[in-house]
Structure formats: structure tokens, C-alpha cells
GROMACS .gro file of C-alpha atoms in nm:
model
  436
    1UNK     CA    1  -0.439   1.548   0.250
    2UNK     CA    2  -0.719   1.381   0.053
    3UNK     CA    3  -0.570   1.038   0.116
    4UNK     CA    4  -0.628   1.054   0.491
    5UNK     CA    5  -0.991   0.947   0.458
    6UNK     CA    6  -0.957   0.730   0.146
    7UNK     CA    7  -0.999   0.358   0.082
    8UNK     CA    8  -0.717   0.235  -0.143
    9UNK     CA    9  -0.716  -0.060  -0.381
   10UNK     CA   10  -0.393  -0.197  -0.528
   11UNK     CA   11  -0.352  -0.359  -0.868
   12UNK     CA   12  -0.033  -0.526  -0.985
   13UNK     CA   13  -0.122  -0.471  -1.352
   14UNK     CA   14   0.124  -0.704  -1.524
   15UNK     CA   15  -0.003  -0.993  -1.312
   16UNK     CA   16  -0.367  -0.889  -1.290
   17UNK     CA   17  -0.391  -0.851  -1.667
   18UNK     CA   18  -0.215  -1.180  -1.745
   19UNK     CA   19   0.080  -1.025  -1.927
   20UNK     CA   20   0.376  -1.242  -2.033
   21UNK     CA   21   0.655  -1.252  -1.773
   22UNK     CA   22   0.913  -1.134  -2.023
   23UNK     CA   23   0.860  -0.825  -2.236
   24UNK     CA   24   0.774  -0.972  -2.574
   25UNK     CA   25   0.744  -0.637  -2.750
   26UNK     CA   26   0.383  -0.705  -2.852
   27UNK     CA   27   0.122  -0.434  -2.792
   28UNK     CA   28  -0.190  -0.575  -2.625
   29UNK     CA   29  -0.432  -0.333  -2.450
   30UNK     CA   30  -0.469  -0.554  -2.142
   31UNK     CA   31  -0.483  -0.256  -1.904
   32UNK     CA   32  -0.834  -0.175  -2.027
   33UNK     CA   33  -0.959  -0.468  -1.818
   34UNK     CA   34  -0.943  -0.234  -1.518
   35UNK     CA   35  -1.243  -0.046  -1.661
   36UNK     CA   36  -1.453  -0.361  -1.624
   37UNK     CA   37  -1.369  -0.368  -1.253
   38UNK     CA   38  -1.481  -0.013  -1.175
   39UNK     CA   39  -1.834  -0.115  -1.066
   40UNK     CA   40  -1.672  -0.365  -0.828
   41UNK     CA   41  -1.446  -0.092  -0.688
   42UNK     CA   42  -1.745   0.133  -0.633
   43UNK     CA   43  -1.930  -0.144  -0.445
   44UNK     CA   44  -1.625  -0.165  -0.219
   45UNK     CA   45  -1.638   0.215  -0.164
   46UNK     CA   46  -1.287   0.245  -0.306
   47UNK     CA   47  -1.189   0.600  -0.396
   48UNK     CA   48  -0.819   0.559  -0.477
   49UNK     CA   49  -0.640   0.302  -0.693
   50UNK     CA   50  -0.269   0.237  -0.656
   51UNK     CA   51  -0.113   0.083  -0.966
   52UNK     CA   52   0.211  -0.109  -0.929
   53UNK     CA   53   0.444  -0.037  -1.226
   54UNK     CA   54   0.282   0.026  -1.562
   55UNK     CA   55   0.571   0.167  -1.766
   56UNK     CA   56   0.787  -0.014  -2.020
   57UNK     CA   57   1.016  -0.258  -1.843
   58UNK     CA   58   1.240  -0.558  -1.902
   59UNK     CA   59   1.029  -0.801  -1.702
   60UNK     CA   60   0.837  -0.731  -1.379
   61UNK     CA   61   0.785  -0.355  -1.394
   62UNK     CA   62   1.047  -0.250  -1.140
   63UNK     CA   63   1.317  -0.281  -1.407
   64UNK     CA   64   1.210   0.023  -1.608
   65UNK     CA   65   1.312   0.076  -1.968
   66UNK     CA   66   1.113   0.390  -2.041
   67UNK     CA   67   0.932   0.612  -1.790
   68UNK     CA   68   0.734   0.786  -2.062
   69UNK     CA   69   0.575   0.489  -2.238
   70UNK     CA   70   0.329   0.231  -2.113
   71UNK     CA   71   0.455  -0.125  -2.105
   72UNK     CA   72   0.351  -0.267  -2.443
   73UNK     CA   73   0.219  -0.578  -2.266
   74UNK     CA   74  -0.045  -0.353  -2.106
   75UNK     CA   75  -0.118  -0.134  -2.407
   76UNK     CA   76  -0.051   0.220  -2.516
   77UNK     CA   77  -0.048   0.553  -2.335
   78UNK     CA   78  -0.385   0.619  -2.494
   79UNK     CA   79  -0.524   0.298  -2.344
   80UNK     CA   80  -0.406   0.394  -1.997
   81UNK     CA   81  -0.536   0.748  -2.042
   82UNK     CA   82  -0.880   0.603  -2.110
   83UNK     CA   83  -0.857   0.386  -1.796
   84UNK     CA   84  -0.759   0.688  -1.590
   85UNK     CA   85  -1.039   0.899  -1.737
   86UNK     CA   86  -1.296   0.632  -1.649
   87UNK     CA   87  -1.160   0.604  -1.296
   88UNK     CA   88  -1.163   0.979  -1.242
   89UNK     CA   89  -1.519   1.008  -1.376
   90UNK     CA   90  -1.615   0.745  -1.118
   91UNK     CA   91  -1.466   0.950  -0.837
   92UNK     CA   92  -1.156   0.732  -0.799
   93UNK     CA   93  -0.813   0.891  -0.765
   94UNK     CA   94  -0.497   0.740  -0.916
   95UNK     CA   95  -0.158   0.672  -0.757
   96UNK     CA   96   0.129   0.530  -0.961
   97UNK     CA   97   0.442   0.347  -0.853
   98UNK     CA   98   0.740   0.583  -0.868
   99UNK     CA   99   1.038   0.353  -0.921
  100UNK     CA  100   1.325   0.599  -0.895
  101UNK     CA  101   1.595   0.414  -0.706
  102UNK     CA  102   1.691   0.195  -1.000
  103UNK     CA  103   1.613   0.106  -1.361
  104UNK     CA  104   1.641  -0.206  -1.575
  105UNK     CA  105   1.939  -0.285  -1.792
  106UNK     CA  106   1.717  -0.204  -2.090
  107UNK     CA  107   1.687   0.161  -1.981
  108UNK     CA  108   1.796   0.385  -2.267
  109UNK     CA  109   2.068   0.565  -2.070
  110UNK     CA  110   2.227   0.243  -1.947
  111UNK     CA  111   2.213   0.098  -2.297
  112UNK     CA  112   2.404   0.407  -2.414
  113UNK     CA  113   2.672   0.341  -2.151
  114UNK     CA  114   2.701  -0.022  -2.263
  115UNK     CA  115   2.761   0.101  -2.619
  116UNK     CA  116   2.981   0.407  -2.565
  117UNK     CA  117   3.132   0.345  -2.219
  118UNK     CA  118   3.351   0.643  -2.118
  119UNK     CA  119   3.213   0.849  -2.405
  120UNK     CA  120   2.850   0.812  -2.296
  121UNK     CA  121   2.688   1.133  -2.179
  122UNK     CA  122   2.488   0.918  -1.936
  123UNK     CA  123   2.776   0.747  -1.754
  124UNK     CA  124   2.725   0.971  -1.450
  125UNK     CA  125   2.356   0.878  -1.429
  126UNK     CA  126   2.473   0.561  -1.254
  127UNK     CA  127   2.741   0.448  -1.009
  128UNK     CA  128   2.979   0.298  -1.265
  129UNK     CA  129   3.338   0.180  -1.208
  130UNK     CA  130   3.531   0.129  -1.530
  131UNK     CA  131   3.813  -0.052  -1.352
  132UNK     CA  132   3.589  -0.347  -1.267
  133UNK     CA  133   3.351  -0.592  -1.429
  134UNK     CA  134   2.993  -0.702  -1.373
  135UNK     CA  135   2.826  -1.042  -1.349
  136UNK     CA  136   2.707  -0.974  -1.706
  137UNK     CA  137   3.071  -0.928  -1.824
  138UNK     CA  138   3.001  -0.569  -1.927
  139UNK     CA  139   3.363  -0.462  -1.889
  140UNK     CA  140   3.271  -0.232  -1.601
  141UNK     CA  141   3.098  -0.271  -1.266
  142UNK     CA  142   2.805  -0.078  -1.126
  143UNK     CA  143   2.581  -0.062  -0.821
  144UNK     CA  144   2.259  -0.259  -0.825
  145UNK     CA  145   1.972  -0.273  -0.579
  146UNK     CA  146   2.051  -0.499  -0.284
  147UNK     CA  147   2.264  -0.733  -0.495
  148UNK     CA  148   2.019  -0.751  -0.787
  149UNK     CA  149   2.228  -0.635  -1.082
  150UNK     CA  150   1.939  -0.653  -1.325
  151UNK     CA  151   1.832  -0.338  -1.135
  152UNK     CA  152   2.082  -0.059  -1.199
  153UNK     CA  153   2.099   0.205  -0.927
  154UNK     CA  154   2.037   0.562  -1.043
  155UNK     CA  155   2.254   0.851  -0.925
  156UNK     CA  156   1.987   1.072  -0.771
  157UNK     CA  157   2.246   1.338  -0.686
  158UNK     CA  158   2.292   1.405  -1.057
  159UNK     CA  159   2.092   1.716  -1.157
  160UNK     CA  160   2.023   1.574  -1.504
  161UNK     CA  161   1.875   1.255  -1.356
  162UNK     CA  162   1.648   1.460  -1.131
  163UNK     CA  163   1.548   1.686  -1.418
  164UNK     CA  164   1.458   1.381  -1.626
  165UNK     CA  165   1.256   1.211  -1.350
  166UNK     CA  166   1.073   1.528  -1.249
  167UNK     CA  167   0.979   1.592  -1.611
  168UNK     CA  168   0.836   1.240  -1.626
  169UNK     CA  169   0.628   1.300  -1.313
  170UNK     CA  170   0.492   1.623  -1.459
  171UNK     CA  171   0.412   1.437  -1.779
  172UNK     CA  172   0.216   1.172  -1.586
  173UNK     CA  173   0.016   1.440  -1.409
  174UNK     CA  174  -0.069   1.610  -1.738
  175UNK     CA  175  -0.129   1.299  -1.951
  176UNK     CA  176  -0.294   1.064  -1.700
  177UNK     CA  177  -0.426   1.311  -1.440
  178UNK     CA  178  -0.267   1.113  -1.157
  179UNK     CA  179  -0.306   1.222  -0.795
  180UNK     CA  180   0.005   1.084  -0.633
  181UNK     CA  181   0.299   0.846  -0.625
  182UNK     CA  182   0.398   0.550  -0.412
  183UNK     CA  183   0.777   0.565  -0.399
  184UNK     CA  184   0.933   0.223  -0.436
  185UNK     CA  185   1.202   0.138  -0.176
  186UNK     CA  186   1.178   0.487  -0.032
  187UNK     CA  187   1.402   0.367   0.252
  188UNK     CA  188   1.687   0.352  -0.004
  189UNK     CA  189   1.623   0.690  -0.165
  190UNK     CA  190   1.847   0.991  -0.121
  191UNK     CA  191   1.674   1.214   0.134
  192UNK     CA  192   1.768   1.530  -0.054
  193UNK     CA  193   1.608   1.380  -0.364
  194UNK     CA  194   1.284   1.327  -0.173
  195UNK     CA  195   1.290   1.685  -0.046
  196UNK     CA  196   1.339   1.818  -0.399
  197UNK     CA  197   1.068   1.586  -0.535
  198UNK     CA  198   0.825   1.711  -0.269
  199UNK     CA  199   0.902   2.075  -0.350
  200UNK     CA  200   0.862   2.007  -0.722
  201UNK     CA  201   0.531   1.824  -0.682
  202UNK     CA  202   0.398   2.092  -0.447
  203UNK     CA  203   0.478   2.353  -0.712
  204UNK     CA  204   0.290   2.158  -0.981
  205UNK     CA  205  -0.003   2.043  -0.769
  206UNK     CA  206  -0.024   2.116  -0.395
  207UNK     CA  207  -0.251   1.818  -0.317
  208UNK     CA  208  -0.025   1.565  -0.490
  209UNK     CA  209   0.035   1.266  -0.262
  210UNK     CA  210   0.380   1.119  -0.196
  211UNK     CA  211   0.369   0.786  -0.012
  212UNK     CA  212   0.684   0.589   0.056
  213UNK     CA  213   0.764   0.222   0.095
  214UNK     CA  214   0.952   0.171   0.421
  215UNK     CA  215   0.997  -0.159   0.600
  216UNK     CA  216   1.151  -0.065   0.934
  217UNK     CA  217   1.291   0.216   1.147
  218UNK     CA  218   1.145   0.554   1.234
  219UNK     CA  219   0.885   0.647   0.973
  220UNK     CA  220   0.933   1.016   1.057
  221UNK     CA  221   1.270   0.997   0.885
  222UNK     CA  222   1.091   1.019   0.552
  223UNK     CA  223   0.736   1.128   0.651
  224UNK     CA  224   0.747   1.494   0.743
  225UNK     CA  225   0.653   1.836   0.611
  226UNK     CA  226   0.958   1.850   0.384
  227UNK     CA  227   0.948   1.501   0.236
  228UNK     CA  228   0.664   1.249   0.212
  229UNK     CA  229   0.302   1.267   0.329
  230UNK     CA  230   0.270   0.900   0.427
  231UNK     CA  231   0.432   0.558   0.414
  232UNK     CA  232   0.360   0.187   0.443
  233UNK     CA  233   0.298   0.068   0.801
  234UNK     CA  234   0.487  -0.261   0.798
  235UNK     CA  235   0.503  -0.274   1.176
  236UNK     CA  236   0.126  -0.307   1.199
  237UNK     CA  237   0.112  -0.532   0.891
  238UNK     CA  238   0.324  -0.786   1.077
  239UNK     CA  239   0.147  -0.720   1.407
  240UNK     CA  240  -0.192  -0.801   1.258
  241UNK     CA  241  -0.130  -1.150   1.126
  242UNK     CA  242   0.116  -1.261   1.394
  243UNK     CA  243  -0.115  -1.146   1.674
  244UNK     CA  244  -0.381  -1.384   1.545
  245UNK     CA  245  -0.138  -1.665   1.459
  246UNK     CA  246   0.025  -1.653   1.803
  247UNK     CA  247  -0.300  -1.571   1.984
  248UNK     CA  248  -0.121  -1.273   2.132
  249UNK     CA  249  -0.323  -0.956   2.070
  250UNK     CA  250  -0.082  -0.773   2.299
  251UNK     CA  251   0.148  -0.741   1.996
  252UNK     CA  252  -0.083  -0.540   1.770
  253UNK     CA  253  -0.215  -0.343   2.067
  254UNK     CA  254   0.141  -0.248   2.164
  255UNK     CA  255   0.218  -0.130   1.811
  256UNK     CA  256  -0.103   0.073   1.777
  257UNK     CA  257  -0.069   0.226   2.122
  258UNK     CA  258   0.295   0.318   2.059
  259UNK     CA  259   0.210   0.475   1.724
  260UNK     CA  260  -0.129   0.637   1.788
  261UNK     CA  261  -0.226   0.606   2.156
  262UNK     CA  262  -0.338   0.889   2.379
  263UNK     CA  263  -0.009   0.927   2.570
  264UNK     CA  264   0.275   1.066   2.357
  265UNK     CA  265   0.229   0.852   2.045
  266UNK     CA  266   0.522   0.864   1.806
  267UNK     CA  267   0.306   0.914   1.494
  268UNK     CA  268   0.035   1.145   1.621
  269UNK     CA  269  -0.151   1.310   1.332
  270UNK     CA  270   0.009   1.085   1.070
  271UNK     CA  271  -0.203   0.872   0.836
  272UNK     CA  272  -0.005   0.564   0.732
  273UNK     CA  273  -0.100   0.304   0.471
  274UNK     CA  274  -0.249  -0.004   0.642
  275UNK     CA  275  -0.260  -0.336   0.459
  276UNK     CA  276  -0.302  -0.708   0.518
  277UNK     CA  277  -0.110  -0.809   0.205
  278UNK     CA  278   0.050  -0.668  -0.108
  279UNK     CA  279   0.246  -0.776  -0.416
  280UNK     CA  280   0.558  -0.861  -0.214
  281UNK     CA  281   0.425  -1.075   0.072
  282UNK     CA  282   0.233  -1.400   0.118
  283UNK     CA  283  -0.144  -1.354   0.097
  284UNK     CA  284  -0.303  -1.315   0.438
  285UNK     CA  285  -0.550  -1.598   0.367
  286UNK     CA  286  -0.245  -1.825   0.329
  287UNK     CA  287  -0.042  -1.690   0.620
  288UNK     CA  288  -0.318  -1.716   0.882
  289UNK     CA  289  -0.311  -2.047   1.069
  290UNK     CA  290  -0.686  -2.030   1.138
  291UNK     CA  291  -0.895  -1.892   0.849
  292UNK     CA  292  -1.171  -1.806   1.097
  293UNK     CA  293  -0.952  -1.512   1.197
  294UNK     CA  294  -0.971  -1.354   0.849
  295UNK     CA  295  -1.286  -1.142   0.909
  296UNK     CA  296  -1.150  -1.037   1.250
  297UNK     CA  297  -0.824  -0.924   1.095
  298UNK     CA  298  -1.002  -0.719   0.827
  299UNK     CA  299  -1.227  -0.564   1.093
  300UNK     CA  300  -0.915  -0.443   1.270
  301UNK     CA  301  -0.754  -0.325   0.946
  302UNK     CA  302  -1.047  -0.096   0.865
  303UNK     CA  303  -1.099   0.035   1.219
  304UNK     CA  304  -0.746   0.089   1.351
  305UNK     CA  305  -0.564   0.416   1.270
  306UNK     CA  306  -0.446   0.427   0.909
  307UNK     CA  307  -0.545   0.435   0.543
  308UNK     CA  308  -0.687   0.092   0.454
  309UNK     CA  309  -0.561  -0.065   0.133
  310UNK     CA  310  -0.707  -0.376  -0.032
  311UNK     CA  311  -0.483  -0.585  -0.258
  312UNK     CA  312  -0.677  -0.716  -0.557
  313UNK     CA  313  -0.849  -1.046  -0.486
  314UNK     CA  314  -0.793  -1.014  -0.114
  315UNK     CA  315  -1.149  -0.894  -0.069
  316UNK     CA  316  -1.273  -1.247  -0.128
  317UNK     CA  317  -0.975  -1.413   0.039
  318UNK     CA  318  -0.763  -1.559  -0.239
  319UNK     CA  319  -0.450  -1.748  -0.138
  320UNK     CA  320  -0.092  -1.715  -0.257
  321UNK     CA  321   0.244  -1.808  -0.106
  322UNK     CA  322   0.578  -1.642  -0.169
  323UNK     CA  323   0.818  -1.931  -0.222
  324UNK     CA  324   1.142  -2.021  -0.398
  325UNK     CA  325   1.211  -1.654  -0.459
  326UNK     CA  326   0.902  -1.622  -0.680
  327UNK     CA  327   0.619  -1.371  -0.640
  328UNK     CA  328   0.410  -1.518  -0.923
  329UNK     CA  329   0.137  -1.665  -0.700
  330UNK     CA  330   0.103  -1.330  -0.524
  331UNK     CA  331   0.029  -1.155  -0.854
  332UNK     CA  332  -0.225  -1.373  -1.036
  333UNK     CA  333  -0.431  -1.299  -1.344
  334UNK     CA  334  -0.796  -1.260  -1.241
  335UNK     CA  335  -1.071  -1.266  -1.502
  336UNK     CA  336  -1.353  -1.112  -1.302
  337UNK     CA  337  -1.422  -1.004  -0.944
  338UNK     CA  338  -1.591  -1.241  -0.704
  339UNK     CA  339  -1.816  -1.167  -0.407
  340UNK     CA  340  -1.865  -1.364  -0.086
  341UNK     CA  341  -1.928  -1.305   0.285
  342UNK     CA  342  -1.581  -1.159   0.333
  343UNK     CA  343  -1.638  -0.916   0.045
  344UNK     CA  344  -1.969  -0.813   0.202
  345UNK     CA  345  -1.792  -0.744   0.530
  346UNK     CA  346  -1.509  -0.546   0.369
  347UNK     CA  347  -1.760  -0.336   0.175
  348UNK     CA  348  -1.948  -0.259   0.497
  349UNK     CA  349  -1.626  -0.179   0.683
  350UNK     CA  350  -1.511   0.053   0.405
  351UNK     CA  351  -1.838   0.245   0.414
  352UNK     CA  352  -1.824   0.278   0.792
  353UNK     CA  353  -1.465   0.399   0.768
  354UNK     CA  354  -1.575   0.675   0.534
  355UNK     CA  355  -1.888   0.763   0.734
  356UNK     CA  356  -1.729   0.798   1.079
  357UNK     CA  357  -1.457   1.054   1.139
  358UNK     CA  358  -1.353   0.876   1.459
  359UNK     CA  359  -1.224   0.589   1.242
  360UNK     CA  360  -1.013   0.831   1.038
  361UNK     CA  361  -0.895   1.092   1.287
  362UNK     CA  362  -0.953   0.934   1.627
  363UNK     CA  363  -0.676   0.832   1.864
  364UNK     CA  364  -0.635   0.478   1.994
  365UNK     CA  365  -0.706   0.338   2.340
  366UNK     CA  366  -0.743  -0.022   2.453
  367UNK     CA  367  -1.046  -0.092   2.674
  368UNK     CA  368  -1.013  -0.468   2.725
  369UNK     CA  369  -0.696  -0.662   2.647
  370UNK     CA  370  -0.605  -1.027   2.686
  371UNK     CA  371  -0.404  -1.261   2.467
  372UNK     CA  372  -0.713  -1.358   2.268
  373UNK     CA  373  -0.952  -1.065   2.311
  374UNK     CA  374  -0.918  -0.696   2.233
  375UNK     CA  375  -1.164  -0.409   2.263
  376UNK     CA  376  -1.027  -0.072   2.159
  377UNK     CA  377  -1.169   0.278   2.127
  378UNK     CA  378  -1.142   0.536   1.852
  379UNK     CA  379  -1.256   0.881   1.960
  380UNK     CA  380  -1.280   1.211   1.775
  381UNK     CA  381  -1.484   1.526   1.841
  382UNK     CA  382  -1.710   1.350   2.088
  383UNK     CA  383  -1.773   1.041   1.872
  384UNK     CA  384  -1.670   0.720   2.046
  385UNK     CA  385  -1.649   0.386   1.866
  386UNK     CA  386  -1.550   0.062   2.034
  387UNK     CA  387  -1.419  -0.227   1.824
  388UNK     CA  388  -1.408  -0.576   1.973
  389UNK     CA  389  -1.253  -0.898   1.849
  390UNK     CA  390  -1.251  -1.238   2.014
  391UNK     CA  391  -0.987  -1.457   1.851
  392UNK     CA  392  -1.069  -1.753   2.073
  393UNK     CA  393  -1.281  -2.056   1.994
  394UNK     CA  394  -1.445  -2.004   2.335
  395UNK     CA  395  -1.686  -1.728   2.437
  396UNK     CA  396  -1.542  -1.456   2.659
  397UNK     CA  397  -1.708  -1.240   2.924
  398UNK     CA  398  -1.566  -0.891   2.876
  399UNK     CA  399  -1.572  -0.677   3.190
  400UNK     CA  400  -1.633  -0.302   3.175
  401UNK     CA  401  -1.622  -0.028   3.433
  402UNK     CA  402  -1.864   0.265   3.462
  403UNK     CA  403  -2.079   0.146   3.170
  404UNK     CA  404  -2.406   0.084   3.356
  405UNK     CA  405  -2.688   0.081   3.099
  406UNK     CA  406  -2.468   0.242   2.832
  407UNK     CA  407  -2.664   0.241   2.505
  408UNK     CA  408  -2.464   0.155   2.195
  409UNK     CA  409  -2.540   0.097   1.829
  410UNK     CA  410  -2.383  -0.200   1.658
  411UNK     CA  411  -2.264  -0.031   1.340
  412UNK     CA  412  -2.241  -0.357   1.146
  413UNK     CA  413  -2.593  -0.478   1.222
  414UNK     CA  414  -2.771  -0.153   1.312
  415UNK     CA  415  -2.894  -0.314   1.633
  416UNK     CA  416  -2.918  -0.105   1.951
  417UNK     CA  417  -2.819  -0.265   2.280
  418UNK     CA  418  -2.700  -0.179   2.629
  419UNK     CA  419  -2.355  -0.245   2.770
  420UNK     CA  420  -2.354  -0.303   3.142
  421UNK     CA  421  -2.068  -0.425   3.357
  422UNK     CA  422  -1.998  -0.709   3.115
  423UNK     CA  423  -2.073  -0.842   2.769
  424UNK     CA  424  -2.032  -1.191   2.625
  425UNK     CA  425  -1.818  -1.204   2.312
  426UNK     CA  426  -1.903  -1.518   2.110
  427UNK     CA  427  -1.619  -1.728   1.964
  428UNK     CA  428  -1.442  -1.568   1.666
  429UNK     CA  429  -1.669  -1.263   1.694
  430UNK     CA  430  -1.620  -0.899   1.602
  431UNK     CA  431  -1.831  -0.595   1.680
  432UNK     CA  432  -1.830  -0.220   1.619
  433UNK     CA  433  -2.023  -0.023   1.878
  434UNK     CA  434  -2.094   0.346   1.859
  435UNK     CA  435  -2.150   0.477   2.211
  436UNK     CA  436  -2.439   0.716   2.269
   0.00000   0.00000   0.00000
């Protein structure tokens, strides 16, 4: 799949573009701002953009009103088509958020049920109980998503619901030339629905990506030849920041070895979405106890097994804390991209990820492991790359075996050097060595 070797970049458009929190019904072509950021994306070697919800919604995008019309706060379908055309001409693929588990109360079919009740032709599109009542005093009850009744759960067993959603997906492919979908709360979705969606998408476009959001459990439940191609790797997301915060690199090493190591890894051959932050979680620059770990964490993100994804603004280390049930600070309006030492590093890491197959297809093996130091190897078709991080404020003498006068190239600096029985890792250092 094309995504295996890609560098992803995520926008949360309603926040990024500075749209009003509530849908005010006013058309403003804010989404066109993305075009101004394309040169920045190219400098980061990004070749796939994932857009969080862009379609007409009640408030935050995940409460859809209309799957066929752009949210008026972002502009028109024509505006988004122009954005997509510019991205595609720049060699950047497009992945949209597929929010299929639930809709907003403003969704046309639910509005019809509110008006006509038993007589609505759409009553079976949802899980409605006419002998109850809702917190909105609708005169009937219904299933929401995880207790959020502003999000009305769709009946994905209903053939008419599936026909409607599949027709929308086909329309997005034709109108916006999209290359894939990220399925919101895929862990909640009906598995038969995902199988049918995969078969439908394969019939329309065989290289169409389906990537699911899953927080826990066995990823193979939804990532397999019959369902999705990939999913979010939340296990390693948590392992990354907590390994640095607790100064316990055994945690991320355990996760990576279990998932992708040489000896019976559970996700061999799978390419999962790797990330340090997204629109739902506290920014990594805020969650890290020691900000000096930020470049080390990003070095690991781009060199460990997975598809690296940057969340907008994270490339220069913006902060944002999820608090009091609000995600607003995680989804800020940004006027223009910035560039600093961290951005330089991420750009270099992204290029190296694309240039070296070992970083895309190689397995994982730890070479040196302590609580505060980790050196691991990625190897593929004879190419060996060692990645080292020292999370300590003290230098560390790493010991090697059978590496007498082993010539390596530091991929970040271009410098050639020799590894002998040991090497001194400076405090808070990171290296990428290609072995000769």
C-alpha cells in the first residue's frame, strides 16, 4: 500500500482555519488557507495529508449534518476541490475522516425522525426506542456514542444506511480525488460493515487506504486482508512519552519488540500509524516533563516501525493541554507555519525515512538497553541502521560486541566514524548510524 512509506500530516481544519465553534451558517472559504501551507509541507517531505472532519456539522465536525457538503465555516465543495487539486499537483495524497459510527442531531435523517416519528422512513437508520425519552425530551430514546447523545449512533446493519454512506465515499473519490479514509472510532464499528466497506472501496479503487482509529486490544481484529489496511498505534504513542517521562526506555522497547521484533512479532508486516500527538490528546511538548527529550522522541518516532504522522504545529513544538473536557487548546488557529531547530530535525528525519527502506520495512532489534539509553537496529535487505538515544543528563558509555573498527555513517550529520567496543553518548543525544 502506498501509505507504508509515506509521511503523514494531520490538520484539524475547523480549528486550524479559525472557524467559529458553533455552525453559524455563514459561508467563508477558510479551507483555502491550506494551499498557503503546501510549500511548508513539501519542506517537511510530507506526501499525505489527513484532514479531520470537513463536512457540514453541528459543531466540531464529528457531529455530521451532511456528508455531501463541505462545512460552510470552511467554504464550499468547490473551495475544497481546489485545495485537493493543489495538493495532488504537489504530490501529496489526501485522506479524509470517515465518521460513520454516529451523526449529529442536525443530520437530515434524524431531523426527519424528530418531525415524523413512527412515520419517518429513516427511523430504522438509528437505534430508536419509542417507549422511552431522551435527555433532549424528544419523546423517544436512542443510542448515542459513549453517553454523548449529541452524537446519534447509526445502524450500520441497515442496507439503506450502508448504501447512503458508500455512495458518499464514492462521491468524495470522484469530486475530491481522495486516496483514503481514517475511520473514526473504528473500535466501535460493526465488523461486517468494515468488511463491506473494504470490498466496496477495493471495487472502486484498489489502492484506496482504510485506516482505523483503535485505542486498545489486538489491532489484527480490524487490520487484516478483509477489513482495514492500518490503524493508529496508541500503544506506542503512550510508550513514547511515558518512557521519557519515567526514564524507563524498557517500556517503548518492550512495545516495539512485541509488535515488530525479530522473534514472532504480533504485527509482522503491518504498517501502523505512529504519532506523538493528535487532535484528541495533550500536545507532546506539554506532556513531556523535560523538553530536552522532545528531539529524542521525534527521532524515535521517525525511525521506529510505523507510518510517521505530524500533527499541525507539532513540528515546531507548540503546546496545548486537554483540560476540563475541552480540546480547544489542542486545535488552535495558526496563521502561518514556523520553523526552528525542531522543524529542521523533523524535516531531516522525514527525508531519511523516505530514503532508507530499512526505516520503512526493517524489523526491530534492541542493541543496547538501559532505563535511560536505547540503541536499536532496523534492518532490511542488507541495510542496517542503528538509532541511539540517551535520555540522561549524564554521558553514557555504550558497550558493543564484535564491532571492532566498524565504519558507520552518521545519517544526520553525514560524518563517517568507527564504532569499536564502546561509544560515548553525550547527554540528551541522538544518532542515526548506517553500518557499512
